[in-house]
Tab-separated table of C-alpha atoms in Angstrom:
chain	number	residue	atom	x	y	z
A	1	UNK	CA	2.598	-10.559	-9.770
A	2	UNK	CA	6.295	-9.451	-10.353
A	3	UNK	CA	8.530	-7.634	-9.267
A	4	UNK	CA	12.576	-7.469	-8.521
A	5	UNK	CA	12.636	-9.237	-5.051
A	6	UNK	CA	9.763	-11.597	-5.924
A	7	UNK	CA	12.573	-14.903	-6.117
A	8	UNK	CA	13.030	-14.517	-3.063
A	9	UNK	CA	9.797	-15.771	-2.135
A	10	UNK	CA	8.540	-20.052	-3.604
A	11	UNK	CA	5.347	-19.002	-4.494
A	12	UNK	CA	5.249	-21.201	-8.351
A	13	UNK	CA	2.553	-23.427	-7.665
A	14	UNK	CA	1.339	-21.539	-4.330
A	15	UNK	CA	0.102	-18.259	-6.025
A	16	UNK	CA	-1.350	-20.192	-8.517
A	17	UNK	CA	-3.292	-22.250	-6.461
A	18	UNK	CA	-4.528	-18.410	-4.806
A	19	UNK	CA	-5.247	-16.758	-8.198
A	20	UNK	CA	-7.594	-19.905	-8.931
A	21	UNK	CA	-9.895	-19.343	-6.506
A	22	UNK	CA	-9.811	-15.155	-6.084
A	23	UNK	CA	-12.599	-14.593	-8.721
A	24	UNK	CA	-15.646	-16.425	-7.268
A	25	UNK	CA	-18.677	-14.526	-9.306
A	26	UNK	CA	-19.399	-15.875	-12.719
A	27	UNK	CA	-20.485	-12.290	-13.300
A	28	UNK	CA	-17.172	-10.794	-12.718
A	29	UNK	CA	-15.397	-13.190	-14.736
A	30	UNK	CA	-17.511	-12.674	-17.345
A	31	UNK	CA	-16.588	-8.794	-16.775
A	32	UNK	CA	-13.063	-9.451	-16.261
A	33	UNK	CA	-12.500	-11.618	-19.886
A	34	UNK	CA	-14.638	-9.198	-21.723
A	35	UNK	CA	-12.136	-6.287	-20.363
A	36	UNK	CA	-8.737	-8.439	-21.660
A	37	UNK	CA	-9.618	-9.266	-24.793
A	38	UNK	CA	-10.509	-5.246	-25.056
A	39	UNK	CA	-6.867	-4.799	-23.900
A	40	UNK	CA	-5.345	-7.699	-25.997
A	41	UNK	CA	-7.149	-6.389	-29.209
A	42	UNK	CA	-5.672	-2.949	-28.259
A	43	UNK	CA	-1.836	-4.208	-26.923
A	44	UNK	CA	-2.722	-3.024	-23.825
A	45	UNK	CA	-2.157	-5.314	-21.654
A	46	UNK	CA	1.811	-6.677	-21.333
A	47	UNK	CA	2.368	-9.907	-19.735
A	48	UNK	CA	3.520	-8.872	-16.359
A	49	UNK	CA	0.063	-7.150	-16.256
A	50	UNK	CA	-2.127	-9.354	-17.088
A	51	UNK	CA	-3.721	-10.751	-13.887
A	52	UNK	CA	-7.360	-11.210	-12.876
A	53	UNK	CA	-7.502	-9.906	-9.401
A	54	UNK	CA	-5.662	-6.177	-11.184
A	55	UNK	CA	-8.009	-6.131	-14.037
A	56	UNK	CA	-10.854	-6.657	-11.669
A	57	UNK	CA	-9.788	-3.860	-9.137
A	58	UNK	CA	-9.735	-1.113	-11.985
A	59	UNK	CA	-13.324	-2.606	-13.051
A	60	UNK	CA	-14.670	-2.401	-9.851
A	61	UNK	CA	-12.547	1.416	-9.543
A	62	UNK	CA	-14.921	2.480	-12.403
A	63	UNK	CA	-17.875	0.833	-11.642
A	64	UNK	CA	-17.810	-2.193	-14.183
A	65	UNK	CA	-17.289	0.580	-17.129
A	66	UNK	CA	-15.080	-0.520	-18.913
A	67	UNK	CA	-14.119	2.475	-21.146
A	68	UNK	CA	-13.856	3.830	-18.208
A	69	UNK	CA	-11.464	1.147	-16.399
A	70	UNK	CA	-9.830	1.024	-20.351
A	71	UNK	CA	-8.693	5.122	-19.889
A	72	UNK	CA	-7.824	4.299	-15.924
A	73	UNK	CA	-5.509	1.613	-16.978
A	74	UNK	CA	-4.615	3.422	-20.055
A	75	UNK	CA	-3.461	6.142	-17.662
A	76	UNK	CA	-1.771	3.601	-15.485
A	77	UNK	CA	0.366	1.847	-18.064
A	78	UNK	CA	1.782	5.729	-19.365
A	79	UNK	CA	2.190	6.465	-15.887
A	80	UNK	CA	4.639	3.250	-15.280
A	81	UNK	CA	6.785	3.852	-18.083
A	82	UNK	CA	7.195	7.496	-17.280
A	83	UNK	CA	8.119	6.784	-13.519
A	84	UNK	CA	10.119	3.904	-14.122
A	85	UNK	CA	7.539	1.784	-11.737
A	86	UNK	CA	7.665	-1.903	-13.310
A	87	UNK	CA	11.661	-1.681	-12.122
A	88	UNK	CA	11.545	0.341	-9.096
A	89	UNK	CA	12.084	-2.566	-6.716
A	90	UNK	CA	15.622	-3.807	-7.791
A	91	UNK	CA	16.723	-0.001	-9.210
A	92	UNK	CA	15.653	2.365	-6.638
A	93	UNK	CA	17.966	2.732	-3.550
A	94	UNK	CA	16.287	4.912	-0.959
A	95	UNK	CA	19.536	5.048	1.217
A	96	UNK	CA	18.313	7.636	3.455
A	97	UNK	CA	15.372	5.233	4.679
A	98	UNK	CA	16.687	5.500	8.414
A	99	UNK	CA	16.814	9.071	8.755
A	100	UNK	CA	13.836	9.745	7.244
A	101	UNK	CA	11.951	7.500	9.443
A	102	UNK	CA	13.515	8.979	12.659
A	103	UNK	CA	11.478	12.470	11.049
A	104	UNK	CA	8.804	11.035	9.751
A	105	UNK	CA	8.122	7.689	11.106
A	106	UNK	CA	6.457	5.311	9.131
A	107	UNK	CA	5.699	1.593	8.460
A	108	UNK	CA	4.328	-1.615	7.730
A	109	UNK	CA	3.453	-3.932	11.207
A	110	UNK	CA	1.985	-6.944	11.380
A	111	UNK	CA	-1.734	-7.649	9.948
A	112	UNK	CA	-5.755	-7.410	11.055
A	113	UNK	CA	-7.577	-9.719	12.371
A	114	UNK	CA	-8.740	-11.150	8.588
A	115	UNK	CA	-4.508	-10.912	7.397
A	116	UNK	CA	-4.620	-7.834	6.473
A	117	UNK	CA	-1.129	-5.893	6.482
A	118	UNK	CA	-1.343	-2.885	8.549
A	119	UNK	CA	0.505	0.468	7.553
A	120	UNK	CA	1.111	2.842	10.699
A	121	UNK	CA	2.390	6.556	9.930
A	122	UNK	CA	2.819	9.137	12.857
A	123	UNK	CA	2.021	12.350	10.679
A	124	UNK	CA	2.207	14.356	13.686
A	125	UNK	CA	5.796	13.605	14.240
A	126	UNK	CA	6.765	14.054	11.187
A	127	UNK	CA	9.233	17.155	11.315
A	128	UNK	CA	9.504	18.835	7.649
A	129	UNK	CA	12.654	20.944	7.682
A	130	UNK	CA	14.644	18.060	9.101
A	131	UNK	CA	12.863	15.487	6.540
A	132	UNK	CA	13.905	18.010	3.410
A	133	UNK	CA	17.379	17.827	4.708
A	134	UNK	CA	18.113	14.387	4.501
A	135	UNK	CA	16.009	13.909	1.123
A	136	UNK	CA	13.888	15.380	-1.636
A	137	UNK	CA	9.542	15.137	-1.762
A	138	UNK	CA	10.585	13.403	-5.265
A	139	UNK	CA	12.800	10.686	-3.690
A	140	UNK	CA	10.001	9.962	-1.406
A	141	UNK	CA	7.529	10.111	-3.536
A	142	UNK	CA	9.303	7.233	-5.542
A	143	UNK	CA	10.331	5.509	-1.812
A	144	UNK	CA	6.317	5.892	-1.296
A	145	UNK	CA	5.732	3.683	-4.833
A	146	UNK	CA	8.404	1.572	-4.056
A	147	UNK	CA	6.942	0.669	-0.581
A	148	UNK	CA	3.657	0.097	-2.600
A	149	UNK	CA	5.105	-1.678	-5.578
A	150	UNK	CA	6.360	-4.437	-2.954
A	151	UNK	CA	3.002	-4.716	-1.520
A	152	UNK	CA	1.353	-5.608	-4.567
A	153	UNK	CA	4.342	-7.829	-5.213
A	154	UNK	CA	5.222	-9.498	-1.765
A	155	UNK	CA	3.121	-8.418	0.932
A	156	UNK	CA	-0.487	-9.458	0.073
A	157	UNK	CA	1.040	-12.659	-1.628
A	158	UNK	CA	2.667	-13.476	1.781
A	159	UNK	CA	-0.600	-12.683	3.585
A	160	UNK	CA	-2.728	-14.487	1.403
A	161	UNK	CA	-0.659	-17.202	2.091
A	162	UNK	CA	-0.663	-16.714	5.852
A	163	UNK	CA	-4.607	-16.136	5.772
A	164	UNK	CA	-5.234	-19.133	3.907
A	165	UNK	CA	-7.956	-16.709	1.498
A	166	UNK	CA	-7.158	-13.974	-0.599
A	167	UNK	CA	-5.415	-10.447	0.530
A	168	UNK	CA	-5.593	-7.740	-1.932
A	169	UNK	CA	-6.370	-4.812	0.626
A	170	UNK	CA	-4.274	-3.191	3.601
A	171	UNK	CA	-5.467	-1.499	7.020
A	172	UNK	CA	-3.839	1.868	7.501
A	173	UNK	CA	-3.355	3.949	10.845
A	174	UNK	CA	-2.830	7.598	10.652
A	175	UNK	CA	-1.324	9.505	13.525
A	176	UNK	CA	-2.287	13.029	13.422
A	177	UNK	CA	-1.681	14.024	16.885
A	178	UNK	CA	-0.776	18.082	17.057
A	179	UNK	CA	-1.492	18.007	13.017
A	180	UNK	CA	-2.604	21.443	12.021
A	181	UNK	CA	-3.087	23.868	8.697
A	182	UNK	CA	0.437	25.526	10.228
A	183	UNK	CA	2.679	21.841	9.742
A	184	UNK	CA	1.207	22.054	5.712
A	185	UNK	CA	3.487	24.009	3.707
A	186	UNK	CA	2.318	24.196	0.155
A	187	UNK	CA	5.390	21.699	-1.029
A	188	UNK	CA	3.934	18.950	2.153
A	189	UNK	CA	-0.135	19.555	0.592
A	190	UNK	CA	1.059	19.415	-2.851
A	191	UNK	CA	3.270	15.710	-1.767
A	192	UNK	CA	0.043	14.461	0.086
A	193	UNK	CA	-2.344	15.119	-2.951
A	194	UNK	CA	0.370	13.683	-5.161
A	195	UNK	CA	0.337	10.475	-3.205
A	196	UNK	CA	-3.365	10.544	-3.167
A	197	UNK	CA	-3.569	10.423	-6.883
A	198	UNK	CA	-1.176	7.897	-7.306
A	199	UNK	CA	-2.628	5.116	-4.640
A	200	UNK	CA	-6.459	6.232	-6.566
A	201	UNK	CA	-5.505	6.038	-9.801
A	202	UNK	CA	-2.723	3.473	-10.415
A	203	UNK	CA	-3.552	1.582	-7.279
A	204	UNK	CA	-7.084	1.150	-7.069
A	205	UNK	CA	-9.177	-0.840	-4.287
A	206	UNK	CA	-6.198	-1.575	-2.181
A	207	UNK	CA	-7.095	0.250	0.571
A	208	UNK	CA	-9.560	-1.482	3.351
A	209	UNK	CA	-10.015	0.506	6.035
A	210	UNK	CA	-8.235	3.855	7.358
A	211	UNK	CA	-8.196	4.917	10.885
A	212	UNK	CA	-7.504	8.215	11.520
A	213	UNK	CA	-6.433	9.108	15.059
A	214	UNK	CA	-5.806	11.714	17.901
A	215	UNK	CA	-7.757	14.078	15.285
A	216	UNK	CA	-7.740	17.309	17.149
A	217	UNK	CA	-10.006	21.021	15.882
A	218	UNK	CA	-7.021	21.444	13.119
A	219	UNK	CA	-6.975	18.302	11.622
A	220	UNK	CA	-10.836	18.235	11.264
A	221	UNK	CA	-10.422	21.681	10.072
A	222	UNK	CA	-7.536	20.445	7.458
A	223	UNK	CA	-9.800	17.027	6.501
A	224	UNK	CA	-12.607	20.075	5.633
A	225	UNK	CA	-10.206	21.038	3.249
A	226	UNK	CA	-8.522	17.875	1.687
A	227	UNK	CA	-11.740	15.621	1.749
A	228	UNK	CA	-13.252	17.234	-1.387
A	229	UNK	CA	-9.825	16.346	-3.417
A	230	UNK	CA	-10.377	13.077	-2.614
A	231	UNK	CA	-12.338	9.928	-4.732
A	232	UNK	CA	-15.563	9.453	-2.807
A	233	UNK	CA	-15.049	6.012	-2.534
A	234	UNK	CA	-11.520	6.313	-0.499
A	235	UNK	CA	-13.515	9.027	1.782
A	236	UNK	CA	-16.007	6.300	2.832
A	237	UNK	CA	-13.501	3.825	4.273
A	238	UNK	CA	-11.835	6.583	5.854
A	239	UNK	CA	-12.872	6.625	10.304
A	240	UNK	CA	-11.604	10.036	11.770
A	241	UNK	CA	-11.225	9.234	15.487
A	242	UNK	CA	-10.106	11.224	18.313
A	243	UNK	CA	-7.745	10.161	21.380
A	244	UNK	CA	-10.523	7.625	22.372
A	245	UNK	CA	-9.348	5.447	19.720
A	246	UNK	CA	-8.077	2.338	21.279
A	247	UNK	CA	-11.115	0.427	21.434
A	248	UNK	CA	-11.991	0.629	17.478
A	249	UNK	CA	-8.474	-0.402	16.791
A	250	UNK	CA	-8.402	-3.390	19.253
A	251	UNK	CA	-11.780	-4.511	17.319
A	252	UNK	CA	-9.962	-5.187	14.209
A	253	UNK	CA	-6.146	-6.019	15.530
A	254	UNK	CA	-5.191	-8.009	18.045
A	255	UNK	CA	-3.493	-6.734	21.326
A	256	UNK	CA	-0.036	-8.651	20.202
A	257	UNK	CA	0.289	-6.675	16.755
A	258	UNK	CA	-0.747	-3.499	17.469
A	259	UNK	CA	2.135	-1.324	18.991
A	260	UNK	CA	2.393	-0.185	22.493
A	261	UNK	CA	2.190	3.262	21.622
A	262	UNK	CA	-1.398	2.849	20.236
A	263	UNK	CA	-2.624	0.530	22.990
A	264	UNK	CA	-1.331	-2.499	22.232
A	265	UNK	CA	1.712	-4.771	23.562
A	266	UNK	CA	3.883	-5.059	20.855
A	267	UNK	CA	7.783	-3.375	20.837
A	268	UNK	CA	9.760	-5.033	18.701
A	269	UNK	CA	12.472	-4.398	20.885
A	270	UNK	CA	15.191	-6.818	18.848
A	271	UNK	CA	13.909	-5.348	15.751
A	272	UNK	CA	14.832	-1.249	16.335
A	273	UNK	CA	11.043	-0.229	17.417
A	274	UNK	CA	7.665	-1.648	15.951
A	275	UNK	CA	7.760	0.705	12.533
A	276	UNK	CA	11.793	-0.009	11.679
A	277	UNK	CA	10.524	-3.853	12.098
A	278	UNK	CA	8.595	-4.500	8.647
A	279	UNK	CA	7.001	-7.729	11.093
A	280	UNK	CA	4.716	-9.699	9.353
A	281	UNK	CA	4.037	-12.688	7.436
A	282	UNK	CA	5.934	-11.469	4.438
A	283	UNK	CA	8.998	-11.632	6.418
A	284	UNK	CA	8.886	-15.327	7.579
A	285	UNK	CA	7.921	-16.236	3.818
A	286	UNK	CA	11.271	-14.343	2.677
A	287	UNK	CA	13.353	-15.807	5.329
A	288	UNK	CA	12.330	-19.530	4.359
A	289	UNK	CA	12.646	-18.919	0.965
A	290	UNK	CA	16.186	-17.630	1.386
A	291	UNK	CA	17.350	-20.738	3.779
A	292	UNK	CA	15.658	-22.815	1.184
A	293	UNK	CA	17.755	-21.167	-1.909
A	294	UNK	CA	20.678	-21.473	0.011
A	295	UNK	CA	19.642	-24.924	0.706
A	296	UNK	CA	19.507	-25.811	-2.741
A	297	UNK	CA	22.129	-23.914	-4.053
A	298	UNK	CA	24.624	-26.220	-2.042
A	299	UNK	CA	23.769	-29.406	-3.799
């Protein structure tokens, strides 16, 4: 995995050690060779690519097809180059972060109970006219990819790490309190399919579970609508709750991680509020590889 902040973090021998042991069936080995030397013979697949556990998830995204998972990652690979992905880390600078998170709040917060990093956004809250005056749907769109980009490259590293197995997936919470068909212009639906097809198609199998709460009569009524846009797949991991949702969420995170304002005990008081924290595992990993870089950068 690459990516422009990924010195930052000692993981040489450490991710190798991971990657070793992440493909366990002989079967999908098998699978997963067969599909490289497809892309080699075809200069398809460019070093920074070329990892088991990514050529696996697009197999497994197509059902072990693998003209199929060939014309996904096809897609993917045209896609990167046209959005500038593979260098959106170090070149993008989403200076507006802060006031777009006081209108739309949003973030990553500690992990599951099996490591898992879990992504919180407070639709609901999210107030558009404000949110379009302090940046554009395509800025976001690329600050949405960027977030995503240092996932793949950072996060699930540093949770793997933490876990002591394999990460590769992420638990999101979805806040839809007072959500209705009047908050979706057509610019917000056409944003929200837009990320849809990008986390499907050039991110596939990442997501583990999503836990939509406080669903009132108009976001069922606007999940009516959206569900048949969506890959069938995603749908299934999807649980639409209501405002009895504490309980399934305390099942899968513990009481200390999950914020107060969804039942838990965390604030992140020193940190500006539990979604302007980025807590987790990812940020202890980055903080001892900087004192160590500094460490050796003195001698």
């Amino acid at each position: 995995m690459s990516g422009g902040e990924g010195s930052l973090f000692d993981h040489g021998n450490c991710e190798d050690q991971l990657h070793s042991t992440m493909i366990r069936s002989q079967n999908d080995m098998e699978f997963v060779n067969d599909f490289r030397q497809i892309l080699i013979l075809e200069n398809l697949l460019p070093p920074m690519h070329d990892d088991n556990l990514k050529l696996l998830r697009f197999l497994k995204a197509r059902k072990s097809d693998i003209d199929k998972a060939k014309l996904m990652w096809t897609n993917m690979l045209q896609w990167r180059r046209d959005f500038g992905t593979d260098s959106i880390i170090k070149d993008f600078n989403f200076h507006e972060r802060d006031e777009v998170l006081q209108n739309y709040p949003q973030g990553y917060h500690g992990t599951d109970k099996e490591g898992r990093p879990v992504y919180i956004e407070r639709l609901g809250l999210m107030n558009v006219d404000k949110l379009l005056e302090v940046t554009t749907l395509d800025r976001y769109v690329k600050y949405h990819v960027q977030e995503f980009e240092k996932s793949i490259a950072f996060r699930f590293l540093a949770c793997s790490v933490a876990a002591k197995r394999h990460i590769d997936r992420g638990v999101t919470i979805l806040d839809v309190e007072g959500v209705s068909l009047r908050n979706f212009t057509k610019p917000v639906r056409e944003v929200i399919l837009q990320l849809q097809k990008i986390d499907n198609d050039y991110y596939p199998e990442t997501l583990g579970e999503m836990f939509v709460i406080n669903a009132g009569p108009g976001f069922r009524l606007l999940w009516h609508i959206l569900k048949p846009f969506l890959d069938p797949e995603t749908t299934s991991k999807i649980h639409i709750l209501g405002n009895n949702y504490q309980g399934k969420l305390l099942e899968i995170i513990d009481e200390c991680e999950l914020p107060d304002f969804l039942g838990g005990r965390c604030t992140c008081e020193n940190n500006g509020g539990c979604l302007r924290s980025d807590k987790g595992p990812w940020r202890t990993l980055k903080e001892i590889s900087m004192v160590n870089m500094d460490f050796m950068l003195r001698f």
